[in-house]
Short mmCIF file of C-alpha atoms in Angstrom, two decimals:
data_model
loop_
_atom_site.label_atom_id
_atom_site.label_comp_id
_atom_site.label_asym_id
_atom_site.label_seq_id
_atom_site.Cartn_x
_atom_site.Cartn_y
_atom_site.Cartn_z
CA MET E 1 -0.40 0.33 0.32
CA GLY E 2 3.35 2.32 0.53
CA ALA E 3 4.00 2.56 -3.13
CA ALA E 4 0.61 3.12 -4.48
CA HIS E 5 0.10 6.21 -1.98
CA LYS E 6 3.45 7.55 -3.30
CA ASP E 7 2.64 6.99 -6.82
CA ALA E 8 -1.06 9.10 -5.52
CA ALA E 9 1.07 12.22 -4.41
CA GLU E 10 3.66 12.38 -7.42
CA LEU E 11 -0.06 12.64 -9.58
CA GLN E 12 -1.90 14.69 -7.20
CA LEU E 13 0.83 17.06 -7.23
CA SER E 14 1.69 16.70 -11.09
CA THR E 15 -1.63 17.61 -12.26
CA ALA E 16 -1.68 20.07 -9.05
CA ALA E 17 1.07 22.52 -11.64
CA TYR E 18 0.29 21.60 -15.14
CA GLU E 19 0.53 24.30 -18.17
CA PRO E 20 -1.63 24.08 -21.08
CA VAL E 21 -0.92 22.26 -24.37
CA HIS E 22 -1.09 24.60 -27.49
CA ARG E 23 -2.43 22.60 -30.36
CA PHE E 24 -0.30 22.56 -33.08
CA GLY E 25 -0.70 21.06 -36.77
CA ASN E 26 -3.48 20.88 -38.03
CA SER E 27 -5.03 24.64 -38.40
CA THR E 28 -8.93 26.04 -38.29
CA LYS E 29 -8.60 28.84 -40.41
CA PRO E 30 -10.12 28.77 -43.82
CA LYS E 31 -8.84 27.53 -46.20
CA GLU E 32 -6.64 29.68 -49.18
CA TRP E 33 -7.57 29.95 -52.27
CA LYS E 34 -5.61 27.58 -54.25
CA THR E 35 -2.80 28.28 -57.00
CA TYR E 36 -2.83 25.82 -60.16
CA ASN E 37 -0.15 25.85 -62.87
CA ASN E 38 -2.52 25.28 -65.11
CA ALA E 39 -5.06 26.46 -66.27
CA LYS E 40 -7.46 24.55 -66.47
CA GLU E 41 -7.30 22.94 -63.02
CA ARG E 42 -8.18 26.81 -62.15
CA SER E 43 -12.27 27.28 -61.23
CA LYS E 44 -13.59 30.55 -62.82
CA CYS E 45 -14.57 33.39 -61.17
CA ILE E 46 -18.27 33.59 -60.98
CA HIS E 47 -18.47 37.65 -61.39
CA CYS E 48 -15.71 38.20 -63.84
CA GLY E 49 -14.76 35.11 -65.50
CA LYS E 50 -10.87 35.13 -64.69
CA THR E 51 -9.34 32.63 -63.03
CA ASN E 52 -6.79 34.10 -60.69
CA HIS E 53 -8.97 34.70 -57.68
CA PRO E 54 -11.95 32.86 -55.41
CA SER E 55 -15.63 34.24 -56.55
CA GLU E 56 -15.66 35.99 -52.96
CA LYS E 57 -12.45 38.26 -53.55
CA CYS E 58 -13.46 39.40 -56.59
CA ILE E 59 -14.04 43.12 -56.78
CA LEU E 60 -16.69 42.73 -59.80
CA LYS E 61 -18.95 40.73 -57.11
CA ASP E 62 -21.08 43.76 -56.21
CA ALA E 63 -21.30 45.00 -59.82
CA VAL E 64 -24.26 46.38 -61.36
CA CYS E 65 -24.78 44.65 -65.12
CA HIS E 66 -24.76 47.06 -68.03
CA ASN E 67 -27.23 44.90 -69.62
CA CYS E 68 -29.34 42.99 -67.92
CA LYS E 69 -28.84 45.08 -64.62
CA ALA E 70 -28.54 42.81 -62.13
CA LYS E 71 -25.87 42.54 -59.52
CA GLY E 72 -22.65 40.46 -59.26
CA HIS E 73 -21.38 40.74 -63.14
CA ILE E 74 -20.65 43.44 -65.72
CA LYS E 75 -21.20 40.75 -68.92
CA ALA E 76 -22.77 37.47 -69.93
CA LEU E 77 -20.36 34.52 -68.73
#
């Protein structure tokens, strides 16, 4: 029983003075736009048709179409 009491006392001391572990590795940040070498692998922006940026970051996402007066593009794609 003496060893059990000693182990229990050590556990109590070690758990009383703990430091939190900061998470590393997989982050919960939103995924960034992937850059691809092949233009065919890139998806086109739904607002302007270009492939160098995601649709969420397009400067034309709030533009008004000159033809149909709809918001979100400037011409038919």
